Tab-separated table of C-alpha atoms in Angstrom:
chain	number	residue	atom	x	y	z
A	1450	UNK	CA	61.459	-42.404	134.452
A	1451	UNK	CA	62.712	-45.780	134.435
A	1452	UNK	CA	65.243	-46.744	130.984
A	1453	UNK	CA	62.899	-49.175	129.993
A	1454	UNK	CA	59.679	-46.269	130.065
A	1455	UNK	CA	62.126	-43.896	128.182
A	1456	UNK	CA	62.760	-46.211	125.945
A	1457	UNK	CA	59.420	-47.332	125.153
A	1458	UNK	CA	58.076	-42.865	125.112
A	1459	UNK	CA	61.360	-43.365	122.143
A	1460	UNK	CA	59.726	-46.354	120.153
A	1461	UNK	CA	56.659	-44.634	119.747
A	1462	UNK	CA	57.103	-42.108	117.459
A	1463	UNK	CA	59.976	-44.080	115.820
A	1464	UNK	CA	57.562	-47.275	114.891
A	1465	UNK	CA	54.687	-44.356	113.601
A	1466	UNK	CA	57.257	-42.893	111.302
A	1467	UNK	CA	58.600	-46.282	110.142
A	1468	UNK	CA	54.919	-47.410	109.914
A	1469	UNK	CA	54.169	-44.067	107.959
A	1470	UNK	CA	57.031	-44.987	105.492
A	1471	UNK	CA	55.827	-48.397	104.684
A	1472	UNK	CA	52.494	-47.096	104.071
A	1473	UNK	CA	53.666	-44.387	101.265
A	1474	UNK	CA	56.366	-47.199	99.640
A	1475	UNK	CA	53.332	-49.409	99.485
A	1476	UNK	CA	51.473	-47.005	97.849
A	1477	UNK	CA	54.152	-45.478	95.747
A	1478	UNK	CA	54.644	-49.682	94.681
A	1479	UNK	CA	50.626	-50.048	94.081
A	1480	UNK	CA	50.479	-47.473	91.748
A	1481	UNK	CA	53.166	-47.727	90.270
A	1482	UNK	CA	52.611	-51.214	88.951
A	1483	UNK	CA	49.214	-50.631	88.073
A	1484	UNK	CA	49.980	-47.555	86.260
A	1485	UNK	CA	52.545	-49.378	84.251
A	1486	UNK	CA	49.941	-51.863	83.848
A	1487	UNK	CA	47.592	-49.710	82.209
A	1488	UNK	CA	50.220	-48.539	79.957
A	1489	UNK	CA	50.974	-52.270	78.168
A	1490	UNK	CA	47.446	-52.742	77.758
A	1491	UNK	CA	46.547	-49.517	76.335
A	1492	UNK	CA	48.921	-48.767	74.297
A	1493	UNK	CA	48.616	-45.707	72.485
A	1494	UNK	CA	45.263	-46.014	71.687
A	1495	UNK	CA	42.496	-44.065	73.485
A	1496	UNK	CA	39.462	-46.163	74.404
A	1497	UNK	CA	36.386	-44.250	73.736
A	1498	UNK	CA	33.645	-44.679	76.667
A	1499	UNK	CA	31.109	-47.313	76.492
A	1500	UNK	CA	27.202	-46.093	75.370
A	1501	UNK	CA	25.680	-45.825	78.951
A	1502	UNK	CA	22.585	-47.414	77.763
A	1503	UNK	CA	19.472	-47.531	75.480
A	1504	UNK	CA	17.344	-45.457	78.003
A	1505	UNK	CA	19.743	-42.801	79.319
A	1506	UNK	CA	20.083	-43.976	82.956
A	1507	UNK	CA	22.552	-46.004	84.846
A	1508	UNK	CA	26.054	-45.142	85.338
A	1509	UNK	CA	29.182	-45.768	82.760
A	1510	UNK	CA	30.883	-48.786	83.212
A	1511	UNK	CA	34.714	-49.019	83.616
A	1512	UNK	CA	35.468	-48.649	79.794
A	1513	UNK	CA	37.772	-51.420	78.097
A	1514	UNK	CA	39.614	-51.381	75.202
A	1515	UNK	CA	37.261	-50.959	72.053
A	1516	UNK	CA	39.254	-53.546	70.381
A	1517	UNK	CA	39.765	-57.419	70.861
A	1518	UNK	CA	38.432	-58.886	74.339
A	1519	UNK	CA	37.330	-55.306	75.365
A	1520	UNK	CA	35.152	-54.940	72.454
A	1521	UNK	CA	33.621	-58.510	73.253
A	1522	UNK	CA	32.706	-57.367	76.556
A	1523	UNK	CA	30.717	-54.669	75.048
A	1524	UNK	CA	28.986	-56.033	72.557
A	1525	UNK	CA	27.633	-59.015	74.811
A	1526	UNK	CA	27.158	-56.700	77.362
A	1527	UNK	CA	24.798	-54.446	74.971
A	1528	UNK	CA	23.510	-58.143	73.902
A	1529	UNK	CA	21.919	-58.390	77.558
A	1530	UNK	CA	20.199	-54.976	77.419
A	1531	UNK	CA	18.357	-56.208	74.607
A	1532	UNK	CA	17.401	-59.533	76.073
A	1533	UNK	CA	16.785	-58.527	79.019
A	1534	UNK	CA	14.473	-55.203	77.551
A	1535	UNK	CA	12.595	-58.231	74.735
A	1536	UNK	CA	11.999	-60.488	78.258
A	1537	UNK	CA	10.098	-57.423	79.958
A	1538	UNK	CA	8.159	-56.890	76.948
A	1539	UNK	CA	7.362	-60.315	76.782
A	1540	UNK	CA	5.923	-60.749	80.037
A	1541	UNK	CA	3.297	-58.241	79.121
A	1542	UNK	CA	2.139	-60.891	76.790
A	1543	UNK	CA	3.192	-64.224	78.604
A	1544	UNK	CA	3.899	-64.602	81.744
A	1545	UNK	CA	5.592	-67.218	81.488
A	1546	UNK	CA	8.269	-65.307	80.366
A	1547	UNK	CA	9.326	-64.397	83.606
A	1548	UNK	CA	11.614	-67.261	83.774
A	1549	UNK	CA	13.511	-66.218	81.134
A	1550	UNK	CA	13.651	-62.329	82.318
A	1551	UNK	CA	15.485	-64.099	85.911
A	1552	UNK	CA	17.843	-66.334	84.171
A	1553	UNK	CA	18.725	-64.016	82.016
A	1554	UNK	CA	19.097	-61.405	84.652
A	1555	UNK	CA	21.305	-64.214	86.551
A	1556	UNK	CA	23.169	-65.114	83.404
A	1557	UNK	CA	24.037	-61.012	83.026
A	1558	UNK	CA	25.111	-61.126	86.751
A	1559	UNK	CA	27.745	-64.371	85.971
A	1560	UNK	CA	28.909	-62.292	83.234
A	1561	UNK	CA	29.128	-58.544	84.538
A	1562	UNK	CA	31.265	-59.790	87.600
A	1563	UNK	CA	33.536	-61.217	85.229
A	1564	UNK	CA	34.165	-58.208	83.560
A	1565	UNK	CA	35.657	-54.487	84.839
A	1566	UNK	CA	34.826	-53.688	87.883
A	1567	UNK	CA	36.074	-51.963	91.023
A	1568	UNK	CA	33.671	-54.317	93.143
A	1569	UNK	CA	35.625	-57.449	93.134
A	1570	UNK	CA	38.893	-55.945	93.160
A	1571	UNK	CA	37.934	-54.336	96.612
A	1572	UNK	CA	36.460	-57.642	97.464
A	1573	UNK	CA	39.651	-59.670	96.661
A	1574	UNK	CA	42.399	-56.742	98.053
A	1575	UNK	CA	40.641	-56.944	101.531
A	1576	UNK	CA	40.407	-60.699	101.825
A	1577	UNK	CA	44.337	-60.807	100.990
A	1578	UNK	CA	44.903	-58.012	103.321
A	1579	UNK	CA	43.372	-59.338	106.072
A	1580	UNK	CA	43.407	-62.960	105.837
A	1581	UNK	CA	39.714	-63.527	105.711
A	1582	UNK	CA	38.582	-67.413	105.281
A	1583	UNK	CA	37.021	-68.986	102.459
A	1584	UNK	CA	33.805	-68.891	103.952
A	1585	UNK	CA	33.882	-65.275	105.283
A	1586	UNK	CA	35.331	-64.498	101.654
A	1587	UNK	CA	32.408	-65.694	99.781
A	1588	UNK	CA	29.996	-64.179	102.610
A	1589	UNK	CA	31.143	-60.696	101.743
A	1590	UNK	CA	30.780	-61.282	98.289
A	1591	UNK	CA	27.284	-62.444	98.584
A	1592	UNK	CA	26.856	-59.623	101.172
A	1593	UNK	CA	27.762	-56.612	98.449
A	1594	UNK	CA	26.065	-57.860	95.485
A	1595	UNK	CA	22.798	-57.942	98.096
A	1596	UNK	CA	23.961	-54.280	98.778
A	1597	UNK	CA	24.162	-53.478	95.021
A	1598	UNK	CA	20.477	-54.815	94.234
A	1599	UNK	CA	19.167	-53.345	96.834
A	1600	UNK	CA	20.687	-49.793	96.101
A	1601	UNK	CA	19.792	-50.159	92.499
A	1602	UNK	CA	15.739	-51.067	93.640
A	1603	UNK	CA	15.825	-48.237	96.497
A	1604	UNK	CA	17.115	-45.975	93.879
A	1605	UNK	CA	14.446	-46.307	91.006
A	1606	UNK	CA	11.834	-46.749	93.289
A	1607	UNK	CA	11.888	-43.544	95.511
A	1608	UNK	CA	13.266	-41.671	92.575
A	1609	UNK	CA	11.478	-42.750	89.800
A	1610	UNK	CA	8.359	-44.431	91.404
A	1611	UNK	CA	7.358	-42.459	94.192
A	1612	UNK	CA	8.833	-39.047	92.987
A	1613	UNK	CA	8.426	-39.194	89.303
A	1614	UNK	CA	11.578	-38.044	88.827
A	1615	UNK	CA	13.259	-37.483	85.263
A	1616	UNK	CA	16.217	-39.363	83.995
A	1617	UNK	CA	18.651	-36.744	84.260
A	1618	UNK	CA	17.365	-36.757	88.256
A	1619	UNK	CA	17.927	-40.508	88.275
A	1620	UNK	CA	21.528	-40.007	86.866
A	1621	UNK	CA	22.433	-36.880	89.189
A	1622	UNK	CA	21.559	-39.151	92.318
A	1623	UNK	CA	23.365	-42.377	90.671
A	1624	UNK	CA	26.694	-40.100	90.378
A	1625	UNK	CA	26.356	-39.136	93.767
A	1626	UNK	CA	25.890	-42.461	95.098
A	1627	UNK	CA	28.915	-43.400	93.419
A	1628	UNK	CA	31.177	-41.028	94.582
A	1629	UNK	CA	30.222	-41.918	98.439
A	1630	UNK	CA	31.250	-45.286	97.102
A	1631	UNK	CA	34.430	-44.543	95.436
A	1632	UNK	CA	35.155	-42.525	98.386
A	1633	UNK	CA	34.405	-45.360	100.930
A	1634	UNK	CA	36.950	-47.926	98.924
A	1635	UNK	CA	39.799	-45.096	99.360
A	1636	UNK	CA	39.217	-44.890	103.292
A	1637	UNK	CA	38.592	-48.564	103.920
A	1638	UNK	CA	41.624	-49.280	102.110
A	1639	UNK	CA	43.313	-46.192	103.743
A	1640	UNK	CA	42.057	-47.650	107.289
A	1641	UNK	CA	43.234	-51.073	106.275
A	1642	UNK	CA	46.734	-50.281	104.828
A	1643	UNK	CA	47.825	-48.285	108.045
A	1644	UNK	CA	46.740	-51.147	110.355
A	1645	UNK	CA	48.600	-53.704	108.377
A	1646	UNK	CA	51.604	-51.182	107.796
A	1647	UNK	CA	51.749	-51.320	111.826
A	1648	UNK	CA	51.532	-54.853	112.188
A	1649	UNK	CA	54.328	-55.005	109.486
A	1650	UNK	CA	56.681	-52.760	111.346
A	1651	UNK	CA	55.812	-54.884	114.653
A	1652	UNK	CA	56.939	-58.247	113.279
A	1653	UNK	CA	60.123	-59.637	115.594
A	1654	UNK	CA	59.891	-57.083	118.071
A	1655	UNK	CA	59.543	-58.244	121.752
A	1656	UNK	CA	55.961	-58.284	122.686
A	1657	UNK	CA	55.542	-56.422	125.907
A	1658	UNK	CA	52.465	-56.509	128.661
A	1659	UNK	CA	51.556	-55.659	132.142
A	1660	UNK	CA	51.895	-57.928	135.380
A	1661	UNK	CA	48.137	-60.305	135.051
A	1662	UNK	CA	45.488	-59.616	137.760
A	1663	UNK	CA	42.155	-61.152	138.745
A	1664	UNK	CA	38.468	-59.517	137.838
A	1665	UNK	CA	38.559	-58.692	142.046
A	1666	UNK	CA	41.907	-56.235	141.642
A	1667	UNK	CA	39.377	-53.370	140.952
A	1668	UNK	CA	41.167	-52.559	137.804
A	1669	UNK	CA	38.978	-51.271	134.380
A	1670	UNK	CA	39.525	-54.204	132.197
A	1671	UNK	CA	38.774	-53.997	128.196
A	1672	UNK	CA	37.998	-56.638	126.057
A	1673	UNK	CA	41.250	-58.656	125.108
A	1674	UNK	CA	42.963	-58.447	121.676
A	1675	UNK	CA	41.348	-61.219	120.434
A	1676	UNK	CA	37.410	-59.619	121.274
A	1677	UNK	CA	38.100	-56.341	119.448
A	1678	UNK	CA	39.948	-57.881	116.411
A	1679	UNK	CA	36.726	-59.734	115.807
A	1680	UNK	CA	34.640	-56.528	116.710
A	1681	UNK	CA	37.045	-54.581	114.190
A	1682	UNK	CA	37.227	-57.053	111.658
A	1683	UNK	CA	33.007	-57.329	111.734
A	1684	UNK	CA	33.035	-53.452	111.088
A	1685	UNK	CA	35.524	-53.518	108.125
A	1686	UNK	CA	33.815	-56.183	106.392
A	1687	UNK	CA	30.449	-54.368	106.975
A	1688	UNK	CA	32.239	-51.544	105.405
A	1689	UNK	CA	33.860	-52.804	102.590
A	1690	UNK	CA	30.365	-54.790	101.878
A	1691	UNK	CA	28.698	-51.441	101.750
A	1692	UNK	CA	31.879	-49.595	99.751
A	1693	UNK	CA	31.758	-52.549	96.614
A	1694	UNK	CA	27.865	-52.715	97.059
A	1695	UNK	CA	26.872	-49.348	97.006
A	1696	UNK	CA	27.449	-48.558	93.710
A	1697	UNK	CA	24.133	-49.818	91.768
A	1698	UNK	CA	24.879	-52.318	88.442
A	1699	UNK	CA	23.899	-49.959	85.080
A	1700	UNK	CA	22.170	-53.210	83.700
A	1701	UNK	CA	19.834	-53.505	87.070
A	1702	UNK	CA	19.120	-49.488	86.576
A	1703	UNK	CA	18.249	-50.026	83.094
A	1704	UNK	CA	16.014	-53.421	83.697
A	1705	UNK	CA	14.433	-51.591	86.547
A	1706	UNK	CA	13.492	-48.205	84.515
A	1707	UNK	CA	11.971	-50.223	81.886
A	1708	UNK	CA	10.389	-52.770	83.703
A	1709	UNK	CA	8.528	-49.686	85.381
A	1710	UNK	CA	7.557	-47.946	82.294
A	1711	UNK	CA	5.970	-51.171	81.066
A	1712	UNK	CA	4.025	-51.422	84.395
A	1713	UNK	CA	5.915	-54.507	85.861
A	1714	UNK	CA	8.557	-53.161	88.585
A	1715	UNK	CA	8.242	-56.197	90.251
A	1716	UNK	CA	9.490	-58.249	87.018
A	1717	UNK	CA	12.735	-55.975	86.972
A	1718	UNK	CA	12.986	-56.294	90.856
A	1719	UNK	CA	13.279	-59.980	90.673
A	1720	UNK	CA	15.501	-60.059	87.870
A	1721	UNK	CA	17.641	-57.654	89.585
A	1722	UNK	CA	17.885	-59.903	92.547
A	1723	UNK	CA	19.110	-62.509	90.087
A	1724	UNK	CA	21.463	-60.236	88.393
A	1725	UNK	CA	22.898	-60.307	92.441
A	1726	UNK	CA	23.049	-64.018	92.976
A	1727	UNK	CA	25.137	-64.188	89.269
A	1728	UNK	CA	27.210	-61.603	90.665
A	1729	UNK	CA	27.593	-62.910	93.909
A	1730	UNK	CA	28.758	-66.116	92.669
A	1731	UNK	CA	31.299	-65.211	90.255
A	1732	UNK	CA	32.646	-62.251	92.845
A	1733	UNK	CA	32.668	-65.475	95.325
A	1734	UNK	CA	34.351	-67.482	92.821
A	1735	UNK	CA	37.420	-64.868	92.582
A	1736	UNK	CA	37.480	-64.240	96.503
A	1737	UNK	CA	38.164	-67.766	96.919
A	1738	UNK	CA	40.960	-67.659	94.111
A	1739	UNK	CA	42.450	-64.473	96.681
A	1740	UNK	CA	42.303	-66.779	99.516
A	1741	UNK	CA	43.772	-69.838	97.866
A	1742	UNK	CA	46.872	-67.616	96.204
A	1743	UNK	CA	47.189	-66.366	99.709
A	1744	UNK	CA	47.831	-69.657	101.314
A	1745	UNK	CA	49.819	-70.699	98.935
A	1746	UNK	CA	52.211	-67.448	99.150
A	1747	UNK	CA	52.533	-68.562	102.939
A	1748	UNK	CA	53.517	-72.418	101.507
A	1749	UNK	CA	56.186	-71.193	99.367
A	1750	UNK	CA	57.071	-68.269	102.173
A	1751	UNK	CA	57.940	-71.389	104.444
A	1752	UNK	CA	55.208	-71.290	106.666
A	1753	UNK	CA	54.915	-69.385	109.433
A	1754	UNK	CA	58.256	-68.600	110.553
A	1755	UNK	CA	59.685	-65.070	111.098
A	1756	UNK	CA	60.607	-64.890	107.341
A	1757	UNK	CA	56.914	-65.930	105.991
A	1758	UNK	CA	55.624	-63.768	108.521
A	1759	UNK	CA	57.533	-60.784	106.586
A	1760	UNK	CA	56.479	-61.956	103.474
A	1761	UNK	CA	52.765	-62.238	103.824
A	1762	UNK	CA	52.968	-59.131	105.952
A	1763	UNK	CA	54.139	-57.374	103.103
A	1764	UNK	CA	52.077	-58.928	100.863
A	1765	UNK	CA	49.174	-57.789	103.169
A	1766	UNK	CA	50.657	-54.227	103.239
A	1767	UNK	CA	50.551	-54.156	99.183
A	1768	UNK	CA	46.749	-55.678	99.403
A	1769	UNK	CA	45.832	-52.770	101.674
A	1770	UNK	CA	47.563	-50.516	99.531
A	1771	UNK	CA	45.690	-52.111	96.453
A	1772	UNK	CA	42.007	-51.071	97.743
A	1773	UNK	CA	43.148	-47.691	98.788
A	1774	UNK	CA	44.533	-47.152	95.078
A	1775	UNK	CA	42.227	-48.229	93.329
A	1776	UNK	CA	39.118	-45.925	95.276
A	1777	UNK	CA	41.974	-42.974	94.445
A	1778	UNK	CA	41.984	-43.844	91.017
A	1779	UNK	CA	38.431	-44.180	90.645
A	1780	UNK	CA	37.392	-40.635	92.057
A	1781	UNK	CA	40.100	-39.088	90.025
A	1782	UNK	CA	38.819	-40.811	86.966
A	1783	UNK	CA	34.962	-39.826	88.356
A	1784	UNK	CA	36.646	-36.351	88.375
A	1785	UNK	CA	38.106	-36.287	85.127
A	1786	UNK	CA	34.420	-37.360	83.192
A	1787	UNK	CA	32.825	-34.672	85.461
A	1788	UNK	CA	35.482	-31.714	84.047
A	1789	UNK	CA	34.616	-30.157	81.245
A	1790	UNK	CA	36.337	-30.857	78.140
């Protein structure tokens, strides 16, 4: 073996151990922060859970602060279920009053994105991570708020449509649904912190290659780096579109279940695809804030030189990180409601 093969066989596991470490500091960083995070904000008070809903289906919402802007957030929140429960009843009368039930389905959409959420946090971590554009940004976002609607109408209507089921049924499947979700934001952000961790460790070492040959030198030739990182980069997005979108919206569970006990599914089916477009465009809204903080770390990194290169790396690295914390912390907290007390 030639010095330069041994000392390429040595890299290997050195740049896999070094990428492993900046993985767990990320982490360890990621957490960290957001733990102390959570600690300002709450305080010592203990927020008590949020009322699921008027008609015992959907799934609990990330639970703010009973007091101050957390308490506002609930109480408009609950606001909408009534609206959007009066609209449905209206349209039995008029129905004309289907016009209202979709803008105020769209207006609950604008709103619900706005407020806690582990949707547009996955959204905005992967577009930092991996440097996705303004319009691919907004695409995704548009992408898993589709996903969410369509989950939520799937849902009701095999459950509760086509097999009668019960409420507790509906609620059994919703919690299972949302742990596959939870469970797909940990290993897209696992997936996506130990391929930026790698790229991190790789920045300013010589890039090495083979001697170039013609399609006639009878070689196997894969697609080059630039062909799979689109390939990958389709498949992650599909992914993370399906892990923020898989999780149905309580508010388009509830409209749905009583828009079918009043005998006008498709009423709650059409506000629940407004309830997406609201959501879409808010989640789209905060994407593009990602992308435009992004490019302006790289501005005051000093472009692209070795050094910004560095710095965005690493702030790709704690992106990465971000997503896979956050779908940790959201099983463990789907773990903790499911113990018993």
């Amino acid at each position: 073996m030639t010095s330069l093969g041994l000392a390429g066989a040595t890299a290997g596991p050195r740049l896999v151990a070094r990428r492993l470490v900046v993985a767990i500091v990320a982490v360890a960083v990621v957490a960290g922060v957001l733990a102390l995070i959570a600690h300002l904000l709450q305080g010592s008070a203990t927020p008590a859970p949020p009322a699921r809903n008027p008609f015992g289906t959907g799934l609990r919402e990330a639970a703010p602060e009973p007091t101050g802007f957390g308490a506002f957030i609930l109480a408009v929140q609950s606001q909408y279920y009534r609206q959007l429960t009066a609209a449905v009843q209206a349209m039995k009368q008029d129905g004309a009053a289907f016009w209202s039930l979709v803008a105020i389905g769209f207006a609950y959409g604008v709103f619900h994105a706005a407020g806690p959420g582990h949707g547009k946090g996955v959204i905005s971590g992967y577009i930092v991570a991996s440097g996705r554009s303004l319009k691919r940004g907004v695409g995704l976002s548009f992408a898993a708020a589709l996903v969410q609607a369509l989950v939520a109408i799937a849902l009701i209507a095999v459950l509760a449509l086509a097999l009668n089921a019960t409420a507790r049924s509906i609620n059994e499947t919703a919690r299972l649904v949302e742990l596959a979700s939870f469970a797909a934001v940990a290993l897209m952000g696992a997936v996506v912190l130990w391929r930026k961790a790698g790229r991190f460790v790789a920045i300013g070492l010589p890039q090495t290659g083979t001697a170039s040959c013609d399609d006639d030198c009878g070689h196997v030739h894969i697609p080059p780096p630039e062909a799979l990182d689109r390939m990958r980069d389709w498949r992650e997005m599909a992914g993370i579109a399906l892990a923020a979108g898989i999780r149905p919206c309580s508010g388009a569970l509830i409209v749905l279940v009583f828009a079918l006990s009043q005998g006008l599914f498709a009423a709650g089916v059409a506000a629940t695809l407004a309830m997406a477009l609201g959501t879409a465009l808010t989640t789209g809204a905060l994407a593009a804030l990602a992308v435009f903080a992004k490019a302006l770390a790289l501005r005051l990194a000093g472009g692209r030189g070795l050094t910004g290169a560095r710095i965005v790396g690493g702030l790709e690295v704690l992106a990465g990180a971000f997503v896979l914390v956050l779908g940790l912390a959201l099983l463990a907290g789907l773990w903790a409601g499911a113990a018993p007390s």
